Short mmCIF file of C-alpha atoms in Angstrom, two decimals:
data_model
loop_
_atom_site.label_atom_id
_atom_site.label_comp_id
_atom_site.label_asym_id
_atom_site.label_seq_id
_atom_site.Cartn_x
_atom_site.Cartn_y
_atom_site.Cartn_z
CA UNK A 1058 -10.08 -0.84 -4.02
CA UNK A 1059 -11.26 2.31 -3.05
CA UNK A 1060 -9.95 2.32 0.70
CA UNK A 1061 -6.96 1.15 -0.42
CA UNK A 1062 -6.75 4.39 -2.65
CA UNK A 1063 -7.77 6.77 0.37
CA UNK A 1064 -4.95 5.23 2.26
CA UNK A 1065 -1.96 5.48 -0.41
CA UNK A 1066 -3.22 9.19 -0.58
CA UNK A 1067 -2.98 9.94 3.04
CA UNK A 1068 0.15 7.94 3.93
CA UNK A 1069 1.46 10.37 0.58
CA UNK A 1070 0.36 13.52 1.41
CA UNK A 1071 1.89 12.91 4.82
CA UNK A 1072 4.82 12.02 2.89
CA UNK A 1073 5.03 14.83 0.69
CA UNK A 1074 4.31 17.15 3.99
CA UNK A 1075 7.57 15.56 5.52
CA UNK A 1076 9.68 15.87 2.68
CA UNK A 1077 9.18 19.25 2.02
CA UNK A 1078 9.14 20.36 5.65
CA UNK A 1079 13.12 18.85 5.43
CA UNK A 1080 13.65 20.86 2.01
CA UNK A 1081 13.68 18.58 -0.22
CA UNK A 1082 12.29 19.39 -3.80
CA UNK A 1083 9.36 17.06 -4.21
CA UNK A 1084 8.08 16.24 -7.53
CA UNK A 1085 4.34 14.50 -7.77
CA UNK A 1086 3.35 12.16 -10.66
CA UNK A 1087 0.02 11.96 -11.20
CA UNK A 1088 -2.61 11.17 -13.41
CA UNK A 1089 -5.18 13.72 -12.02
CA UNK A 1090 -3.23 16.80 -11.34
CA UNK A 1091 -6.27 18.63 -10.19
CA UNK A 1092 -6.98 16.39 -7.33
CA UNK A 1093 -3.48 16.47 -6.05
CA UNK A 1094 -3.44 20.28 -6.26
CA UNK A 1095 -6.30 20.17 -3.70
CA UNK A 1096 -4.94 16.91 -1.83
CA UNK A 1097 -1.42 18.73 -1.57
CA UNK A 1098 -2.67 22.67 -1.23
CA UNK A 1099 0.27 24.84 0.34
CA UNK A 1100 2.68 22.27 0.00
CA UNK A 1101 5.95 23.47 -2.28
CA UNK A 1102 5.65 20.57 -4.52
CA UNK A 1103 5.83 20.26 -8.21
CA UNK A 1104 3.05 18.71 -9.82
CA UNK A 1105 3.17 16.43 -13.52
CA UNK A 1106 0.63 15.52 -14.98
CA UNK A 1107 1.12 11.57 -16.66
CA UNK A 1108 1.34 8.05 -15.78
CA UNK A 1109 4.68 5.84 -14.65
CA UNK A 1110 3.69 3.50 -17.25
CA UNK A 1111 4.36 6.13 -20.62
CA UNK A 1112 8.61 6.25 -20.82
CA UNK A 1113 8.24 9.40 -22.52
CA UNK A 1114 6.45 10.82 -19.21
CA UNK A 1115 9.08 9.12 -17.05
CA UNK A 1116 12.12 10.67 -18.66
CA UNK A 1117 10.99 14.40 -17.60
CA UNK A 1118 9.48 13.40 -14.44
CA UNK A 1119 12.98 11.36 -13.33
CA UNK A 1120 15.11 14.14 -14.15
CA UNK A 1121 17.08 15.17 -11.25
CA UNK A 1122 15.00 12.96 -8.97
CA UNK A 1123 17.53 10.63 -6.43
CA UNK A 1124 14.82 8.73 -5.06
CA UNK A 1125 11.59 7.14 -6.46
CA UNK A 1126 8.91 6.51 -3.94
CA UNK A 1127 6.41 4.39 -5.50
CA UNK A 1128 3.00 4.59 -3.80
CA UNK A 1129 1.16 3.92 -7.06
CA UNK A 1130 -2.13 1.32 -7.32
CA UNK A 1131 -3.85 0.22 -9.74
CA UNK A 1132 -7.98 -0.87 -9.71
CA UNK A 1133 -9.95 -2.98 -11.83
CA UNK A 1134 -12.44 -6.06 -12.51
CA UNK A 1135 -9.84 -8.03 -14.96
CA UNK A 1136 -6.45 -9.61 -13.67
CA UNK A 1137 -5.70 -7.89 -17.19
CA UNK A 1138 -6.47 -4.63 -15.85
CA UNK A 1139 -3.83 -4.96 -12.86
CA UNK A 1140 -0.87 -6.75 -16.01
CA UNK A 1141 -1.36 -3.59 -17.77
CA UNK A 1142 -1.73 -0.99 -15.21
CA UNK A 1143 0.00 -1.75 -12.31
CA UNK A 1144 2.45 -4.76 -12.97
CA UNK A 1145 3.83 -3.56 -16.08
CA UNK A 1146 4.30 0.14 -15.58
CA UNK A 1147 5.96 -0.66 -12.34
CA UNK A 1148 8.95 -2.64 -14.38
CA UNK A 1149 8.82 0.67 -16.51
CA UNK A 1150 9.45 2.54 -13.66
CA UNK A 1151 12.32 0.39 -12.33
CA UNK A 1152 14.09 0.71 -15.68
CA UNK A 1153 13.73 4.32 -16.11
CA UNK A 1154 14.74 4.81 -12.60
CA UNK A 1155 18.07 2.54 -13.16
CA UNK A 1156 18.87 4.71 -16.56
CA UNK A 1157 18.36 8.04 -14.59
CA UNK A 1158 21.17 6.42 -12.02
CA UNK A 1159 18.19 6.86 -8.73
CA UNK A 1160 20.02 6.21 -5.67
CA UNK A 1161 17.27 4.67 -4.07
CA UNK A 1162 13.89 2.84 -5.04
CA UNK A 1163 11.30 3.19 -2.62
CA UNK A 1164 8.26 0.12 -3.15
CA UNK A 1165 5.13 0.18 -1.05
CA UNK A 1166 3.80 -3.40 -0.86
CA UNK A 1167 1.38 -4.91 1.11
CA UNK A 1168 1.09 -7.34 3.82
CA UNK A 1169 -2.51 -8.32 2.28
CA UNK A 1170 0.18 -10.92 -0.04
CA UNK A 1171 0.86 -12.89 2.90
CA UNK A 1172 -1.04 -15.63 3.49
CA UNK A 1173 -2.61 -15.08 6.75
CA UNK A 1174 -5.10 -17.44 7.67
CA UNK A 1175 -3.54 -19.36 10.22
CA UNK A 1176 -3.62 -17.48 13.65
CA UNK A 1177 -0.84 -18.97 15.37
CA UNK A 1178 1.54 -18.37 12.35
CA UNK A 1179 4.09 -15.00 13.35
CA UNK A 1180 4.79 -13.13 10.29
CA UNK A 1181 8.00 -11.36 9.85
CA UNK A 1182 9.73 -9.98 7.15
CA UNK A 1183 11.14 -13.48 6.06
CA UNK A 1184 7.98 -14.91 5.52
CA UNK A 1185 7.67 -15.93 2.22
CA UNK A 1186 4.24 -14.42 0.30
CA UNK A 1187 1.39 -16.81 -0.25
CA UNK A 1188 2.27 -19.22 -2.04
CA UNK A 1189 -1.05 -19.76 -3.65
CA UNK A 1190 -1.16 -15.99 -4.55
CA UNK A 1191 -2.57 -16.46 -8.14
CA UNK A 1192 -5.48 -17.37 -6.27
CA UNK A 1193 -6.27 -14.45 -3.91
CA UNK A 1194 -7.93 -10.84 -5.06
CA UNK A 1195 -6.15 -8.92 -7.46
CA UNK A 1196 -4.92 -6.54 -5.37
CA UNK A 1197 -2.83 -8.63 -3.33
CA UNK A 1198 -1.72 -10.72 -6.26
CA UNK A 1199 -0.74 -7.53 -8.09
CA UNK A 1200 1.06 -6.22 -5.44
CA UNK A 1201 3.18 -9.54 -5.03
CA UNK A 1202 3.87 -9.80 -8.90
CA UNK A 1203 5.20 -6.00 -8.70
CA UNK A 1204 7.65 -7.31 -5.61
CA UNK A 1205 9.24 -9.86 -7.55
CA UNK A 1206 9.50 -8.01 -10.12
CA UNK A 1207 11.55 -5.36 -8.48
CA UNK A 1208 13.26 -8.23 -6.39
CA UNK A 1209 14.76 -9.30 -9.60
CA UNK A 1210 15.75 -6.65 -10.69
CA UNK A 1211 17.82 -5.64 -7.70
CA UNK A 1212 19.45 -8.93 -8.04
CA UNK A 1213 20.33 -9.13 -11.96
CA UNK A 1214 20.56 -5.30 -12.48
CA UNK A 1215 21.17 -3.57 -8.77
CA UNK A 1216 18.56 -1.63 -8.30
CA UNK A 1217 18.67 0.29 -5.21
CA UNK A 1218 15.03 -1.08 -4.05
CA UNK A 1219 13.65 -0.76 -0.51
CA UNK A 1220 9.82 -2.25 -0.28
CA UNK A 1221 7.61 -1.71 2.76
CA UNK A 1222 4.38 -3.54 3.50
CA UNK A 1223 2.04 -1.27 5.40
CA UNK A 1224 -0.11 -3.45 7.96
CA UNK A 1225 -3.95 -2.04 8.01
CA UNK A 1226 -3.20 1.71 7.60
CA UNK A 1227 -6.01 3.95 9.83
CA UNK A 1228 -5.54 7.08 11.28
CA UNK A 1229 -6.60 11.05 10.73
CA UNK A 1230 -8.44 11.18 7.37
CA UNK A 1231 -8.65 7.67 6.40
CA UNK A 1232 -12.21 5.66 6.01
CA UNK A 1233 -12.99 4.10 9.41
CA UNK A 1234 -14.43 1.43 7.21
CA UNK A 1235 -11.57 -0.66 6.08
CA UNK A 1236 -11.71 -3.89 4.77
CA UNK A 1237 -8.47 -5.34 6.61
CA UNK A 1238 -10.55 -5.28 9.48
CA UNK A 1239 -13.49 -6.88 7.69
CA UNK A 1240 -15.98 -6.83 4.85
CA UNK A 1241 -17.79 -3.73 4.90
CA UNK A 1242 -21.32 -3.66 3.15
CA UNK A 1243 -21.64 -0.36 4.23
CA UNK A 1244 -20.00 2.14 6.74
CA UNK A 1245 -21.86 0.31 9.90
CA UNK A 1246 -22.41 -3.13 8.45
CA UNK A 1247 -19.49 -5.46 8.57
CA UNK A 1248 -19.19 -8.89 8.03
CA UNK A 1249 -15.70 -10.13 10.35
CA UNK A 1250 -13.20 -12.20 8.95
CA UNK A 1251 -13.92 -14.89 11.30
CA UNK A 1252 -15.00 -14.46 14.78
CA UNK A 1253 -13.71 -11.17 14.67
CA UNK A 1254 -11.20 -11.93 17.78
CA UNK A 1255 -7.91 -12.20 16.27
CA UNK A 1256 -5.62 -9.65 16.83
CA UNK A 1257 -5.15 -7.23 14.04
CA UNK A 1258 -1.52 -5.78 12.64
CA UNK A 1259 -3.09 -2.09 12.71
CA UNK A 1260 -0.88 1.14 12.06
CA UNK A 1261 -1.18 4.53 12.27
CA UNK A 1262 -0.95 6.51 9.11
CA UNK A 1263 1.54 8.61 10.54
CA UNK A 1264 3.85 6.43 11.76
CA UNK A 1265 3.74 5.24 7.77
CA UNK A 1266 4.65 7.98 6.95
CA UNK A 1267 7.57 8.40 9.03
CA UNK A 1268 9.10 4.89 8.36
CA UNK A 1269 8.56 5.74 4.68
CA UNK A 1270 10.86 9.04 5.23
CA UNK A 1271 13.34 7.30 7.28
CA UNK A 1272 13.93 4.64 4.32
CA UNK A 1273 15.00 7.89 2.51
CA UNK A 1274 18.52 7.28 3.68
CA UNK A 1275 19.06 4.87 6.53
CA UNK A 1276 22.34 3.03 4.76
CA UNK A 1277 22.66 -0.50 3.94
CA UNK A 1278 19.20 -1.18 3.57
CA UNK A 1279 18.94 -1.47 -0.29
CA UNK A 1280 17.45 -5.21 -1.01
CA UNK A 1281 15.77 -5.68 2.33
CA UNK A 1282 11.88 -5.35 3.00
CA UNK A 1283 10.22 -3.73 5.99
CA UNK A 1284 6.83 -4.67 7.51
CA UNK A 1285 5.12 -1.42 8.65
CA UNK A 1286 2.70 -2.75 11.74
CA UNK A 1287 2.42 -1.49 15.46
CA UNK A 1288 1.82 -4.33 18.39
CA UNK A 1289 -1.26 -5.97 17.87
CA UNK A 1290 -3.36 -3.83 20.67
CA UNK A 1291 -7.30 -4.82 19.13
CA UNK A 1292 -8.99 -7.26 17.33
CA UNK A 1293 -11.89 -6.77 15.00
CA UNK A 1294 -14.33 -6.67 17.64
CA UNK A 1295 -12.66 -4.13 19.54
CA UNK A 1296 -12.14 -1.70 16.31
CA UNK A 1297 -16.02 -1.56 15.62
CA UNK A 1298 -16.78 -0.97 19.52
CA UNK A 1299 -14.25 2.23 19.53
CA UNK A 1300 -15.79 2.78 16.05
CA UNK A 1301 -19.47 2.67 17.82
CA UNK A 1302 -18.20 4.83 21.13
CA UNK A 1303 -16.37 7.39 18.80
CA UNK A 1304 -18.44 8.12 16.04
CA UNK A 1305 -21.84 7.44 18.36
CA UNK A 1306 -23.60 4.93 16.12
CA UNK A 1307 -24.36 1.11 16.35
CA UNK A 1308 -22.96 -1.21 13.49
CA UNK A 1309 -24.77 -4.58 12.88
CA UNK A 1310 -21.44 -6.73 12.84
CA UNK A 1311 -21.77 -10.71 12.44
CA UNK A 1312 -18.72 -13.12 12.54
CA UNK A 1313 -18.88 -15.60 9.25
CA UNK A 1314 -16.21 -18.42 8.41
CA UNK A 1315 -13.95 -17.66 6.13
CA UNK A 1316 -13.84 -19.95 3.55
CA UNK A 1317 -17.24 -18.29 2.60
CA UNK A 1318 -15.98 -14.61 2.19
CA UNK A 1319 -13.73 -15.94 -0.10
CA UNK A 1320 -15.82 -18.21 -1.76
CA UNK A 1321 -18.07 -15.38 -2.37
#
């Protein structure tokens, strides 16, 4: 959960820094309004303090606002934790954003609610989410409940939704240790999922950034969903050996089966 934080805040500031540099009037919801001040220094952005889950918050914060990008995650221990503060504050979102008339609905999913196990399995964008997802990490099932949530209400209500699933996001400023590539006991310990050989849907967290501005108002694209990957250049192997050459230390990395990750 906490890489996955780091990498919604540098695919947003990267955002934010793209918006603005076009002129657009930016305004930032967030719970911690002193940590986006720093994380967004000498950008001309407005600031609110609050959470997308309070309706009183979201009717000043959606004032004047034509597009909602929704970058927001939630952590916990509890599937509870993920109903009350991702899941349900998301549908608060949608509804506030549909009374406020927003011209488009910007989602940020995740391509961790596929199910990817089988290596000879393409994935596109009409690949249906794991259908077992009520029994895969919270995150992932989170993020998938939040989708078809929104889903529906394009359908019954016409909300103007665009989602994009970000492959594994790496780049400038984002932990080198992420767990899409494997599971990280500590910055140069990683267990692979698998053998480690598999090629791996990487993506630069610039280039999320730009598809995430470009959804801003390509037309006819309301109701569709976008997966955010570059080719598959490395596997997991080959991400810990430029890891290793770059940063000039040697990681213990072992290759384990999966079904015992999980089952752990």
């Amino acid at each position: 959960p906490h890489r996955r934080r780091r990498d919604g805040e540098q695919s947003g500031r990267r955002l934010v820094e793209r918006l603005a540099k076009r002129g657009l009037g930016v305004r930032v919801l967030s719970r911690n309004p002193a940590s986006a001040e720093i994380n967004l220094e000498g950008l001309a952005v407005e600031i609110m303090q609050g959470s997308h889950g309070d309706p009183a918050t979201l009717e000043t914060a959606l004032a004047g606002i034509e597009t909602v990008y929704h970058l927001a995650k939630a952590e916990g221990r509890r599937w509870q934790d993920y109903v009350e503060n991702d899941i349900e504050p998301t549908r608060m979102l949608a509804e506030a954003a549909l009374a406020h008339g927003v011209k488009r609905f910007i989602y940020t999913g995740t391509i961790d609610s596929y199910a990817s196990g089988n290596a000879a399995e393409d994935v596109t964008e009409d690949t249906d989410l794991d259908p077992n997802i009520a029994t895969r990490n919270h995150y992932a099932r989170s993020k998938a409940e939040c989708e078809a949530l929104l889903n529906g209400m394009h359908r019954d209500k016409r909300l103007p939704l665009v989602i994009l699933r970000p492959g594994i996001v790496i780049g400038m400023g984002s932990p080198p240790a992420h767990w899409g590539v494997g599971r990280f006991n500590s910055e140069t310990d990683v267990t692979y999922w698998g053998d480690g050989r598999n090629p791996l849907p990487l993506v630069l967290v610039e280039d999320v950034a730009d598809a995430l501005l470009r959804a801003l108002d390509v037309p006819g694209i309301e109701g569709r969903t976008f997966l955010l990957t570059d080719a598959s250049l490395m596997s997991a192997r080959d991400y810990v050996a430029a890891v290793e050459a770059r940063a000039g230390v040697r990681m213990t990395a072992r290759p384990a089966p999966v079904w015992k990750l999980f089952a752990a």
